[in-house]
């Protein structure tokens, strides 16, 4: 018998173990983080939860505002995604999509400044939308502002993901529907709703979790103690009260609520994929894109674009006057140095999160036991609802003797940032990774295309685009991060967000506006680079895959 | 391992600023102190010129975080000196047992109150005050009472007393004026509070500077910056009849430091003009000593409260939790 040939890294263990070890690592880091706090606390004051009116209010307000925010985000995202799906070629569409991808990584303080400029008491739109008794009807501070900001951050993300789901409706089905002359409602019922339904629980859970754990928005626009979320309460317990017991207890409550939601979502089959595979084929001109209904679509798209753009335009106008000066390399620019430092943390963080996501998903495909198979991907969502501050403080306590103001703190910042980006990266890669059809895989098996070659030939061409986007998310989230860096990255050599806070603290309002704008430009550039990087192979990838097919035949 | 390798790369490329110097002084402080426009850089240069040492400023998130970091690190802290605590937080810092006596001659001090403290050396001071936008508000309230009784369409921005020192300052200010009646007064004030921000800078930048509210809780010295650097008279502090609450910013030596002598040298240096000259316009506070003619002219145009409101640090420490809870209950009711 012929001795089987083993291509590099073809043993299934190479796929299985790194992911499982990584997942164990995440669990370990999370439990060390929370555990260290628990270990420092005498007892957990769970009784406070129902004896203190303040804490009761915190829990119910967290749930209430997150529910509202999720509802509005999803209700806006679905019609928007449908409109964007119907009209695939209007000018500026790809730019709009890029902006929608960006929304998740815009630093809160920058976005809030923009939102205030538009919807605040002196905002551009306030006087216009509510000309009579505007102040009585509309007040940005409180539940209004929190929900508005959450919709601003999450509706674009949700619409982007819904759009991918709609685009993935197989073309033949679209054609049949078109031949049958199915109208708007029938299309929705027969094709679009099933596509949306598949990802709805997972997406709603993601948005709910993001709003539930929201922090900086609630702190600035919340209005006062009446609108405090759990994450804010945790922050306060840790920062001033030094009350580890209360922080740990609140963190546990938060993890229980979000954890059980995720458990339900995963059980109901969300595991399949939040972001399905992309089908880039251009659709023929669609019947439902030409009727009178199209004006409604135009209006929706235009309105949404304004909703997204106006705050950013406000930030841009405020920041522009200082840009040239702040960036001049001759002036020994602090901003340029801060940018370099930020990239030094953010690039590794992005890379780590992408590699970790790949390893975790790899383990999922080859695991023997179903429990072991689901575990890594489930654990990878932990960073979504373990408060970063709890994680950071706990790790700080656990590593205390070895960790001072040294640079190891900065490496830890990169690691925690990578961990926080992991759930998003995972969602972006999972669909495309799972979308490779079994036929191709079987053929690859027969031809012994395994391990490294399999990755090179089958996965890499299809994953290039999602990987580039994931990297942009990973790097972008880390670029704008302030929370973790404030805990560990103690240095008089600031990163961009730290610089922004330094400027704010010293009345440098113009400089701060410029730094905020610079951060926006940087993020936009990052996503543009990711887009160009992924576009080139996207054009050639059908050829590549065809090549593989031919050689497999 | 990965952490070490990565940190090595980062350290060697950008963050490593020190190499072979005899002695280093690590000072924990807040971001605006070390910022390029803050007093930190000039003070570092001035002190290094006379000490044959290297000053490392470690900028933490805020002054509250100096205390938090100190408590987190405990005995293993690398700080030799902490700079940036205030009379609201210093007692809590003293209770950590991590600080040592200063042994500094305090005769040069010029403060509105008599300063007797073994551990903490003041380096600047100021009053909390409401800063208002003259273009939005031509006649601001003249007293706390008038502010509390004002119609609800006068909006103010305050900070959370649990996360910000000015926020805590207002809590103490109202408590000092009204005593046991403070919770009722807070309830009466509630309708005027546009929003309560996490920190002073969140409110000042995104909200006050965008014209969202005509008044914000800040410092009586804030207008000095606008007048001297921005060349505008637009932002002024409102003087209240009841007097203003005093904030004194302080520094102290860390007991576990192996640079105690150097740290004490720095504390003594703090009370010299070489340090204090940078305070008025760079830290935007009053200097702790008399600067004579070096005092910037704009400071003559600031409000000068007749009464100084002040609780001894021990009183603050003993009651802070209860007063904060009182405030929480008044505000959520």
PDB file of N, CA and C in Angstrom, chain A residues 371-459:
ATOM      1  N   UNK A 371     -19.801  19.203  22.221  1.00  0.00           N
ATOM      2  CA  UNK A 371     -19.621  20.197  23.284  1.00  0.00           C
ATOM      3  C   UNK A 371     -18.305  20.931  23.081  1.00  0.00           C
ATOM      4  N   UNK A 372     -17.260  20.143  22.846  1.00  0.00           N
ATOM      5  CA  UNK A 372     -15.935  20.706  22.644  1.00  0.00           C
ATOM      6  C   UNK A 372     -15.916  21.593  21.409  1.00  0.00           C
ATOM      7  N   UNK A 373     -16.776  21.245  20.442  1.00  0.00           N
ATOM      8  CA  UNK A 373     -16.802  22.003  19.199  1.00  0.00           C
ATOM      9  C   UNK A 373     -17.394  23.383  19.427  1.00  0.00           C
ATOM     10  N   UNK A 374     -18.432  23.454  20.261  1.00  0.00           N
ATOM     11  CA  UNK A 374     -19.126  24.721  20.428  1.00  0.00           C
ATOM     12  C   UNK A 374     -18.434  25.620  21.438  1.00  0.00           C
ATOM     13  N   UNK A 375     -17.715  24.989  22.338  1.00  0.00           N
ATOM     14  CA  UNK A 375     -17.128  25.723  23.448  1.00  0.00           C
ATOM     15  C   UNK A 375     -16.246  26.903  23.033  1.00  0.00           C
ATOM     16  N   UNK A 376     -15.256  26.688  22.162  1.00  0.00           N
ATOM     17  CA  UNK A 376     -14.359  27.812  21.861  1.00  0.00           C
ATOM     18  C   UNK A 376     -15.104  29.033  21.352  1.00  0.00           C
ATOM     19  N   UNK A 377     -16.019  28.835  20.398  1.00  0.00           N
ATOM     20  CA  UNK A 377     -16.710  29.982  19.817  1.00  0.00           C
ATOM     21  C   UNK A 377     -17.601  30.665  20.850  1.00  0.00           C
ATOM     22  N   UNK A 378     -18.198  29.869  21.743  1.00  0.00           N
ATOM     23  CA  UNK A 378     -19.036  30.463  22.783  1.00  0.00           C
ATOM     24  C   UNK A 378     -18.184  31.282  23.749  1.00  0.00           C
ATOM     25  N   UNK A 379     -17.057  30.701  24.138  1.00  0.00           N
ATOM     26  CA  UNK A 379     -16.186  31.408  25.087  1.00  0.00           C
ATOM     27  C   UNK A 379     -15.628  32.693  24.488  1.00  0.00           C
ATOM     28  N   UNK A 380     -15.444  32.671  23.174  1.00  0.00           N
ATOM     29  CA  UNK A 380     -14.870  33.851  22.533  1.00  0.00           C
ATOM     30  C   UNK A 380     -15.786  35.062  22.642  1.00  0.00           C
ATOM     31  N   UNK A 381     -17.064  34.825  23.007  1.00  0.00           N
ATOM     32  CA  UNK A 381     -17.974  35.973  23.183  1.00  0.00           C
ATOM     33  C   UNK A 381     -17.893  36.579  24.570  1.00  0.00           C
ATOM     34  N   UNK A 382     -17.200  35.897  25.458  1.00  0.00           N
ATOM     35  CA  UNK A 382     -17.083  36.393  26.828  1.00  0.00           C
ATOM     36  C   UNK A 382     -16.639  37.863  26.907  1.00  0.00           C
ATOM     37  N   UNK A 383     -15.641  38.261  26.106  1.00  0.00           N
ATOM     38  CA  UNK A 383     -15.185  39.657  26.245  1.00  0.00           C
ATOM     39  C   UNK A 383     -16.276  40.683  25.974  1.00  0.00           C
ATOM     40  N   UNK A 384     -17.350  40.286  25.317  1.00  0.00           N
ATOM     41  CA  UNK A 384     -18.433  41.227  25.058  1.00  0.00           C
ATOM     42  C   UNK A 384     -19.089  41.693  26.337  1.00  0.00           C
ATOM     43  N   UNK A 385     -19.201  40.808  27.285  1.00  0.00           N
ATOM     44  CA  UNK A 385     -19.947  41.236  28.478  1.00  0.00           C
ATOM     45  C   UNK A 385     -19.202  41.126  29.802  1.00  0.00           C
ATOM     46  N   UNK A 386     -17.938  40.763  29.769  1.00  0.00           N
ATOM     47  CA  UNK A 386     -17.138  40.958  30.975  1.00  0.00           C
ATOM     48  C   UNK A 386     -16.646  42.395  30.907  1.00  0.00           C
ATOM     49  N   UNK A 387     -17.029  43.225  31.881  1.00  0.00           N
ATOM     50  CA  UNK A 387     -16.627  44.632  31.780  1.00  0.00           C
ATOM     51  C   UNK A 387     -15.101  44.754  31.702  1.00  0.00           C
ATOM     52  N   UNK A 388     -14.596  45.489  30.702  1.00  0.00           N
ATOM     53  CA  UNK A 388     -13.153  45.605  30.527  1.00  0.00           C
ATOM     54  C   UNK A 388     -12.466  46.131  31.782  1.00  0.00           C
ATOM     55  N   UNK A 389     -13.163  47.003  32.490  1.00  0.00           N
ATOM     56  CA  UNK A 389     -12.560  47.572  33.687  1.00  0.00           C
ATOM     57  C   UNK A 389     -12.384  46.507  34.772  1.00  0.00           C
ATOM     58  N   UNK A 390     -13.369  45.614  34.861  1.00  0.00           N
ATOM     59  CA  UNK A 390     -13.270  44.517  35.825  1.00  0.00           C
ATOM     60  C   UNK A 390     -12.123  43.603  35.420  1.00  0.00           C
ATOM     61  N   UNK A 391     -12.097  43.282  34.128  1.00  0.00           N
ATOM     62  CA  UNK A 391     -11.040  42.436  33.604  1.00  0.00           C
ATOM     63  C   UNK A 391      -9.679  43.068  33.889  1.00  0.00           C
ATOM     64  N   UNK A 392      -9.587  44.353  33.554  1.00  0.00           N
ATOM     65  CA  UNK A 392      -8.324  45.058  33.726  1.00  0.00           C
ATOM     66  C   UNK A 392      -7.903  45.116  35.183  1.00  0.00           C
ATOM     67  N   UNK A 393      -8.841  45.543  36.046  1.00  0.00           N
ATOM     68  CA  UNK A 393      -8.491  45.669  37.460  1.00  0.00           C
ATOM     69  C   UNK A 393      -8.123  44.313  38.045  1.00  0.00           C
ATOM     70  N   UNK A 394      -8.909  43.294  37.688  1.00  0.00           N
ATOM     71  CA  UNK A 394      -8.641  41.953  38.201  1.00  0.00           C
ATOM     72  C   UNK A 394      -7.269  41.479  37.780  1.00  0.00           C
ATOM     73  N   UNK A 395      -6.964  41.625  36.499  1.00  0.00           N
ATOM     74  CA  UNK A 395      -5.655  41.196  36.010  1.00  0.00           C
ATOM     75  C   UNK A 395      -4.555  41.987  36.697  1.00  0.00           C
ATOM     76  N   UNK A 396      -4.826  43.262  36.885  1.00  0.00           N
ATOM     77  CA  UNK A 396      -3.855  44.114  37.565  1.00  0.00           C
ATOM     78  C   UNK A 396      -3.544  43.571  38.953  1.00  0.00           C
ATOM     79  N   UNK A 397      -4.623  43.218  39.674  1.00  0.00           N
ATOM     80  CA  UNK A 397      -4.443  42.684  41.021  1.00  0.00           C
ATOM     81  C   UNK A 397      -3.699  41.362  40.991  1.00  0.00           C
ATOM     82  N   UNK A 398      -4.061  40.527  39.996  1.00  0.00           N
ATOM     83  CA  UNK A 398      -3.463  39.200  39.930  1.00  0.00           C
ATOM     84  C   UNK A 398      -1.975  39.287  39.582  1.00  0.00           C
ATOM     85  N   UNK A 399      -1.623  40.250  38.739  1.00  0.00           N
ATOM     86  CA  UNK A 399      -0.235  40.335  38.277  1.00  0.00           C
ATOM     87  C   UNK A 399       0.563  41.348  39.085  1.00  0.00           C
ATOM     88  N   UNK A 400      -0.046  41.853  40.135  1.00  0.00           N
ATOM     89  CA  UNK A 400       0.442  43.048  40.796  1.00  0.00           C
ATOM     90  C   UNK A 400       1.959  43.113  41.049  1.00  0.00           C
ATOM     91  N   UNK A 401       2.538  42.084  41.654  1.00  0.00           N
ATOM     92  CA  UNK A 401       3.944  42.281  41.995  1.00  0.00           C
ATOM     93  C   UNK A 401       4.823  42.504  40.767  1.00  0.00           C
ATOM     94  N   UNK A 402       4.373  41.993  39.617  1.00  0.00           N
ATOM     95  CA  UNK A 402       5.235  42.053  38.440  1.00  0.00           C
ATOM     96  C   UNK A 402       4.898  43.224  37.539  1.00  0.00           C
ATOM     97  N   UNK A 403       3.893  43.969  37.891  1.00  0.00           N
ATOM     98  CA  UNK A 403       3.400  44.936  36.925  1.00  0.00           C
ATOM     99  C   UNK A 403       3.340  46.324  37.527  1.00  0.00           C
ATOM    100  N   UNK A 404       4.216  47.148  37.103  1.00  0.00           N
ATOM    101  CA  UNK A 404       4.151  48.511  37.597  1.00  0.00           C
ATOM    102  C   UNK A 404       3.838  49.417  36.442  1.00  0.00           C
ATOM    103  N   UNK A 405       4.660  50.424  36.281  1.00  0.00           N
ATOM    104  CA  UNK A 405       4.464  51.339  35.177  1.00  0.00           C
ATOM    105  C   UNK A 405       5.242  50.869  33.954  1.00  0.00           C
ATOM    106  N   UNK A 406       5.688  49.607  34.009  1.00  0.00           N
ATOM    107  CA  UNK A 406       6.568  49.124  32.957  1.00  0.00           C
ATOM    108  C   UNK A 406       5.812  48.932  31.656  1.00  0.00           C
ATOM    109  N   UNK A 407       6.561  48.608  30.630  1.00  0.00           N
ATOM    110  CA  UNK A 407       5.979  48.474  29.307  1.00  0.00           C
ATOM    111  C   UNK A 407       5.156  47.209  29.161  1.00  0.00           C
ATOM    112  N   UNK A 408       5.329  46.270  30.095  1.00  0.00           N
ATOM    113  CA  UNK A 408       4.499  45.075  30.002  1.00  0.00           C
ATOM    114  C   UNK A 408       3.029  45.459  30.060  1.00  0.00           C
ATOM    115  N   UNK A 409       2.758  46.527  30.761  1.00  0.00           N
ATOM    116  CA  UNK A 409       1.394  47.031  30.825  1.00  0.00           C
ATOM    117  C   UNK A 409       0.844  47.309  29.433  1.00  0.00           C
ATOM    118  N   UNK A 410       1.695  47.837  28.573  1.00  0.00           N
ATOM    119  CA  UNK A 410       1.242  48.185  27.232  1.00  0.00           C
ATOM    120  C   UNK A 410       0.979  46.948  26.388  1.00  0.00           C
ATOM    121  N   UNK A 411       1.798  45.933  26.581  1.00  0.00           N
ATOM    122  CA  UNK A 411       1.549  44.669  25.881  1.00  0.00           C
ATOM    123  C   UNK A 411       0.210  44.114  26.339  1.00  0.00           C
ATOM    124  N   UNK A 412      -0.052  44.269  27.632  1.00  0.00           N
ATOM    125  CA  UNK A 412      -1.320  43.790  28.175  1.00  0.00           C
ATOM    126  C   UNK A 412      -2.484  44.569  27.580  1.00  0.00           C
ATOM    127  N   UNK A 413      -2.274  45.857  27.360  1.00  0.00           N
ATOM    128  CA  UNK A 413      -3.308  46.672  26.711  1.00  0.00           C
ATOM    129  C   UNK A 413      -3.626  46.086  25.341  1.00  0.00           C
ATOM    130  N   UNK A 414      -2.574  45.764  24.571  1.00  0.00           N
ATOM    131  CA  UNK A 414      -2.779  45.192  23.239  1.00  0.00           C
ATOM    132  C   UNK A 414      -3.553  43.880  23.352  1.00  0.00           C
ATOM    133  N   UNK A 415      -3.195  43.061  24.332  1.00  0.00           N
ATOM    134  CA  UNK A 415      -3.871  41.772  24.490  1.00  0.00           C
ATOM    135  C   UNK A 415      -5.341  41.946  24.858  1.00  0.00           C
ATOM    136  N   UNK A 416      -5.626  42.838  25.806  1.00  0.00           N
ATOM    137  CA  UNK A 416      -7.024  43.040  26.212  1.00  0.00           C
ATOM    138  C   UNK A 416      -7.813  43.637  25.055  1.00  0.00           C
ATOM    139  N   UNK A 417      -7.194  44.562  24.323  1.00  0.00           N
ATOM    140  CA  UNK A 417      -7.865  45.124  23.152  1.00  0.00           C
ATOM    141  C   UNK A 417      -8.180  44.032  22.135  1.00  0.00           C
ATOM    142  N   UNK A 418      -7.227  43.138  21.906  1.00  0.00           N
ATOM    143  CA  UNK A 418      -7.438  42.040  20.964  1.00  0.00           C
ATOM    144  C   UNK A 418      -8.613  41.191  21.429  1.00  0.00           C
ATOM    145  N   UNK A 419      -8.657  40.946  22.717  1.00  0.00           N
ATOM    146  CA  UNK A 419      -9.719  40.130  23.291  1.00  0.00           C
ATOM    147  C   UNK A 419     -11.077  40.796  23.077  1.00  0.00           C
ATOM    148  N   UNK A 420     -11.110  42.127  23.225  1.00  0.00           N
ATOM    149  CA  UNK A 420     -12.377  42.833  23.075  1.00  0.00           C
ATOM    150  C   UNK A 420     -12.857  42.841  21.629  1.00  0.00           C
ATOM    151  N   UNK A 421     -11.911  42.794  20.685  1.00  0.00           N
ATOM    152  CA  UNK A 421     -12.294  42.797  19.278  1.00  0.00           C
ATOM    153  C   UNK A 421     -12.692  41.408  18.804  1.00  0.00           C
ATOM    154  N   UNK A 422     -12.262  40.391  19.543  1.00  0.00           N
ATOM    155  CA  UNK A 422     -12.452  39.005  19.099  1.00  0.00           C
ATOM    156  C   UNK A 422     -13.888  38.644  18.710  1.00  0.00           C
ATOM    157  N   UNK A 423     -14.898  38.987  19.524  1.00  0.00           N
ATOM    158  CA  UNK A 423     -16.267  38.597  19.152  1.00  0.00           C
ATOM    159  C   UNK A 423     -16.697  39.141  17.795  1.00  0.00           C
ATOM    160  N   UNK A 424     -16.286  40.377  17.485  1.00  0.00           N
ATOM    161  CA  UNK A 424     -16.679  40.968  16.210  1.00  0.00           C
ATOM    162  C   UNK A 424     -15.956  40.289  15.056  1.00  0.00           C
ATOM    163  N   UNK A 425     -14.659  40.111  15.243  1.00  0.00           N
ATOM    164  CA  UNK A 425     -13.845  39.479  14.211  1.00  0.00           C
ATOM    165  C   UNK A 425     -14.388  38.082  13.911  1.00  0.00           C
ATOM    166  N   UNK A 426     -14.728  37.385  14.987  1.00  0.00           N
ATOM    167  CA  UNK A 426     -15.270  36.038  14.851  1.00  0.00           C
ATOM    168  C   UNK A 426     -16.517  36.026  13.978  1.00  0.00           C
ATOM    169  N   UNK A 427     -17.401  37.001  14.229  1.00  0.00           N
ATOM    170  CA  UNK A 427     -18.641  37.060  13.469  1.00  0.00           C
ATOM    171  C   UNK A 427     -18.383  37.344  12.001  1.00  0.00           C
ATOM    172  N   UNK A 428     -17.351  38.118  11.733  1.00  0.00           N
ATOM    173  CA  UNK A 428     -17.087  38.494  10.349  1.00  0.00           C
ATOM    174  C   UNK A 428     -16.473  37.348   9.556  1.00  0.00           C
ATOM    175  N   UNK A 429     -15.690  36.531  10.222  1.00  0.00           N
ATOM    176  CA  UNK A 429     -14.980  35.470   9.494  1.00  0.00           C
ATOM    177  C   UNK A 429     -15.795  34.192   9.406  1.00  0.00           C
ATOM    178  N   UNK A 430     -16.657  33.978  10.398  1.00  0.00           N
ATOM    179  CA  UNK A 430     -17.305  32.679  10.503  1.00  0.00           C
ATOM    180  C   UNK A 430     -18.096  32.293   9.255  1.00  0.00           C
ATOM    181  N   UNK A 431     -18.900  33.240   8.777  1.00  0.00           N
ATOM    182  CA  UNK A 431     -19.746  32.936   7.627  1.00  0.00           C
ATOM    183  C   UNK A 431     -18.949  32.486   6.407  1.00  0.00           C
ATOM    184  N   UNK A 432     -18.034  33.335   5.953  1.00  0.00           N
ATOM    185  CA  UNK A 432     -17.245  32.964   4.778  1.00  0.00           C
ATOM    186  C   UNK A 432     -16.493  31.653   4.965  1.00  0.00           C
ATOM    187  N   UNK A 433     -16.031  31.419   6.185  1.00  0.00           N
ATOM    188  CA  UNK A 433     -15.260  30.199   6.436  1.00  0.00           C
ATOM    189  C   UNK A 433     -16.148  28.968   6.285  1.00  0.00           C
ATOM    190  N   UNK A 434     -17.391  29.083   6.782  1.00  0.00           N
ATOM    191  CA  UNK A 434     -18.290  27.934   6.735  1.00  0.00           C
ATOM    192  C   UNK A 434     -18.947  27.758   5.382  1.00  0.00           C
ATOM    193  N   UNK A 435     -18.784  28.776   4.519  1.00  0.00           N
ATOM    194  CA  UNK A 435     -19.579  28.768   3.298  1.00  0.00           C
ATOM    195  C   UNK A 435     -18.969  27.912   2.191  1.00  0.00           C
ATOM    196  N   UNK A 436     -17.793  27.409   2.426  1.00  0.00           N
ATOM    197  CA  UNK A 436     -17.172  26.609   1.363  1.00  0.00           C
ATOM    198  C   UNK A 436     -17.950  25.293   1.239  1.00  0.00           C
ATOM    199  N   UNK A 437     -18.377  24.995   0.007  1.00  0.00           N
ATOM    200  CA  UNK A 437     -19.355  23.907  -0.118  1.00  0.00           C
ATOM    201  C   UNK A 437     -18.704  22.542   0.093  1.00  0.00           C
ATOM    202  N   UNK A 438     -19.492  21.609   0.609  1.00  0.00           N
ATOM    203  CA  UNK A 438     -18.973  20.285   0.970  1.00  0.00           C
ATOM    204  C   UNK A 438     -18.358  19.558  -0.217  1.00  0.00           C
ATOM    205  N   UNK A 439     -18.927  19.798  -1.421  1.00  0.00           N
ATOM    206  CA  UNK A 439     -18.380  19.161  -2.620  1.00  0.00           C
ATOM    207  C   UNK A 439     -16.901  19.467  -2.771  1.00  0.00           C
ATOM    208  N   UNK A 440     -16.613  20.769  -2.727  1.00  0.00           N
ATOM    209  CA  UNK A 440     -15.237  21.211  -2.886  1.00  0.00           C
ATOM    210  C   UNK A 440     -14.358  20.576  -1.819  1.00  0.00           C
ATOM    211  N   UNK A 441     -14.872  20.571  -0.602  1.00  0.00           N
ATOM    212  CA  UNK A 441     -14.088  20.020   0.496  1.00  0.00           C
ATOM    213  C   UNK A 441     -13.805  18.536   0.279  1.00  0.00           C
ATOM    214  N   UNK A 442     -14.859  17.812  -0.199  1.00  0.00           N
ATOM    215  CA  UNK A 442     -14.675  16.375  -0.442  1.00  0.00           C
ATOM    216  C   UNK A 442     -13.612  16.138  -1.503  1.00  0.00           C
ATOM    217  N   UNK A 443     -13.722  16.946  -2.535  1.00  0.00           N
ATOM    218  CA  UNK A 443     -12.733  16.788  -3.599  1.00  0.00           C
ATOM    219  C   UNK A 443     -11.334  17.089  -3.094  1.00  0.00           C
ATOM    220  N   UNK A 444     -11.246  18.126  -2.280  1.00  0.00           N
ATOM    221  CA  UNK A 444      -9.943  18.466  -1.726  1.00  0.00           C
ATOM    222  C   UNK A 444      -9.413  17.310  -0.891  1.00  0.00           C
ATOM    223  N   UNK A 445     -10.316  16.660  -0.140  1.00  0.00           N
ATOM    224  CA  UNK A 445      -9.921  15.502   0.663  1.00  0.00           C
ATOM    225  C   UNK A 445      -9.342  14.413  -0.227  1.00  0.00           C
ATOM    226  N   UNK A 446     -10.101  14.116  -1.314  1.00  0.00           N
ATOM    227  CA  UNK A 446      -9.667  13.041  -2.196  1.00  0.00           C
ATOM    228  C   UNK A 446      -8.287  13.324  -2.780  1.00  0.00           C
ATOM    229  N   UNK A 447      -8.052  14.581  -3.079  1.00  0.00           N
ATOM    230  CA  UNK A 447      -6.766  14.924  -3.699  1.00  0.00           C
ATOM    231  C   UNK A 447      -5.689  15.207  -2.660  1.00  0.00           C
ATOM    232  N   UNK A 448      -6.065  14.949  -1.394  1.00  0.00           N
ATOM    233  CA  UNK A 448      -5.108  15.158  -0.300  1.00  0.00           C
ATOM    234  C   UNK A 448      -4.595  16.614  -0.245  1.00  0.00           C
ATOM    235  N   UNK A 449      -5.520  17.536  -0.552  1.00  0.00           N
ATOM    236  CA  UNK A 449      -5.147  18.939  -0.376  1.00  0.00           C
ATOM    237  C   UNK A 449      -5.511  19.295   1.063  1.00  0.00           C
ATOM    238  N   UNK A 450      -4.516  19.225   1.910  1.00  0.00           N
ATOM    239  CA  UNK A 450      -4.784  19.415   3.329  1.00  0.00           C
ATOM    240  C   UNK A 450      -3.850  20.451   3.909  1.00  0.00           C
ATOM    241  N   UNK A 451      -4.088  20.697   5.191  1.00  0.00           N
ATOM    242  CA  UNK A 451      -3.176  21.537   5.946  1.00  0.00           C
ATOM    243  C   UNK A 451      -2.894  22.864   5.271  1.00  0.00           C
ATOM    244  N   UNK A 452      -1.644  23.149   5.157  1.00  0.00           N
ATOM    245  CA  UNK A 452      -1.229  24.448   4.652  1.00  0.00           C
ATOM    246  C   UNK A 452      -1.750  24.703   3.232  1.00  0.00           C
ATOM    247  N   UNK A 453      -1.689  23.658   2.360  1.00  0.00           N
ATOM    248  CA  UNK A 453      -2.123  23.823   0.966  1.00  0.00           C
ATOM    249  C   UNK A 453      -3.608  24.122   0.890  1.00  0.00           C
ATOM    250  N   UNK A 454      -4.348  23.457   1.766  1.00  0.00           N
ATOM    251  CA  UNK A 454      -5.792  23.664   1.784  1.00  0.00           C
ATOM    252  C   UNK A 454      -6.104  25.125   2.107  1.00  0.00           C
ATOM    253  N   UNK A 455      -5.402  25.636   3.104  1.00  0.00           N
ATOM    254  CA  UNK A 455      -5.566  27.033   3.497  1.00  0.00           C
ATOM    255  C   UNK A 455      -5.244  27.947   2.322  1.00  0.00           C
ATOM    256  N   UNK A 456      -4.105  27.653   1.694  1.00  0.00           N
ATOM    257  CA  UNK A 456      -3.618  28.483   0.595  1.00  0.00           C
ATOM    258  C   UNK A 456      -4.584  28.486  -0.587  1.00  0.00           C
ATOM    259  N   UNK A 457      -5.043  27.285  -0.947  1.00  0.00           N
ATOM    260  CA  UNK A 457      -5.817  27.153  -2.173  1.00  0.00           C
ATOM    261  C   UNK A 457      -7.305  27.429  -1.983  1.00  0.00           C
ATOM    262  N   UNK A 458      -7.849  26.960  -0.876  1.00  0.00           N
ATOM    263  CA  UNK A 458      -9.304  27.027  -0.716  1.00  0.00           C
ATOM    264  C   UNK A 458      -9.749  28.227   0.118  1.00  0.00           C
ATOM    265  N   UNK A 459      -9.081  28.419   1.243  1.00  0.00           N
ATOM    266  CA  UNK A 459      -9.610  29.394   2.200  1.00  0.00           C
ATOM    267  C   UNK A 459      -9.107  30.802   1.949  1.00  0.00           C
TER     268      UNK A 459
END
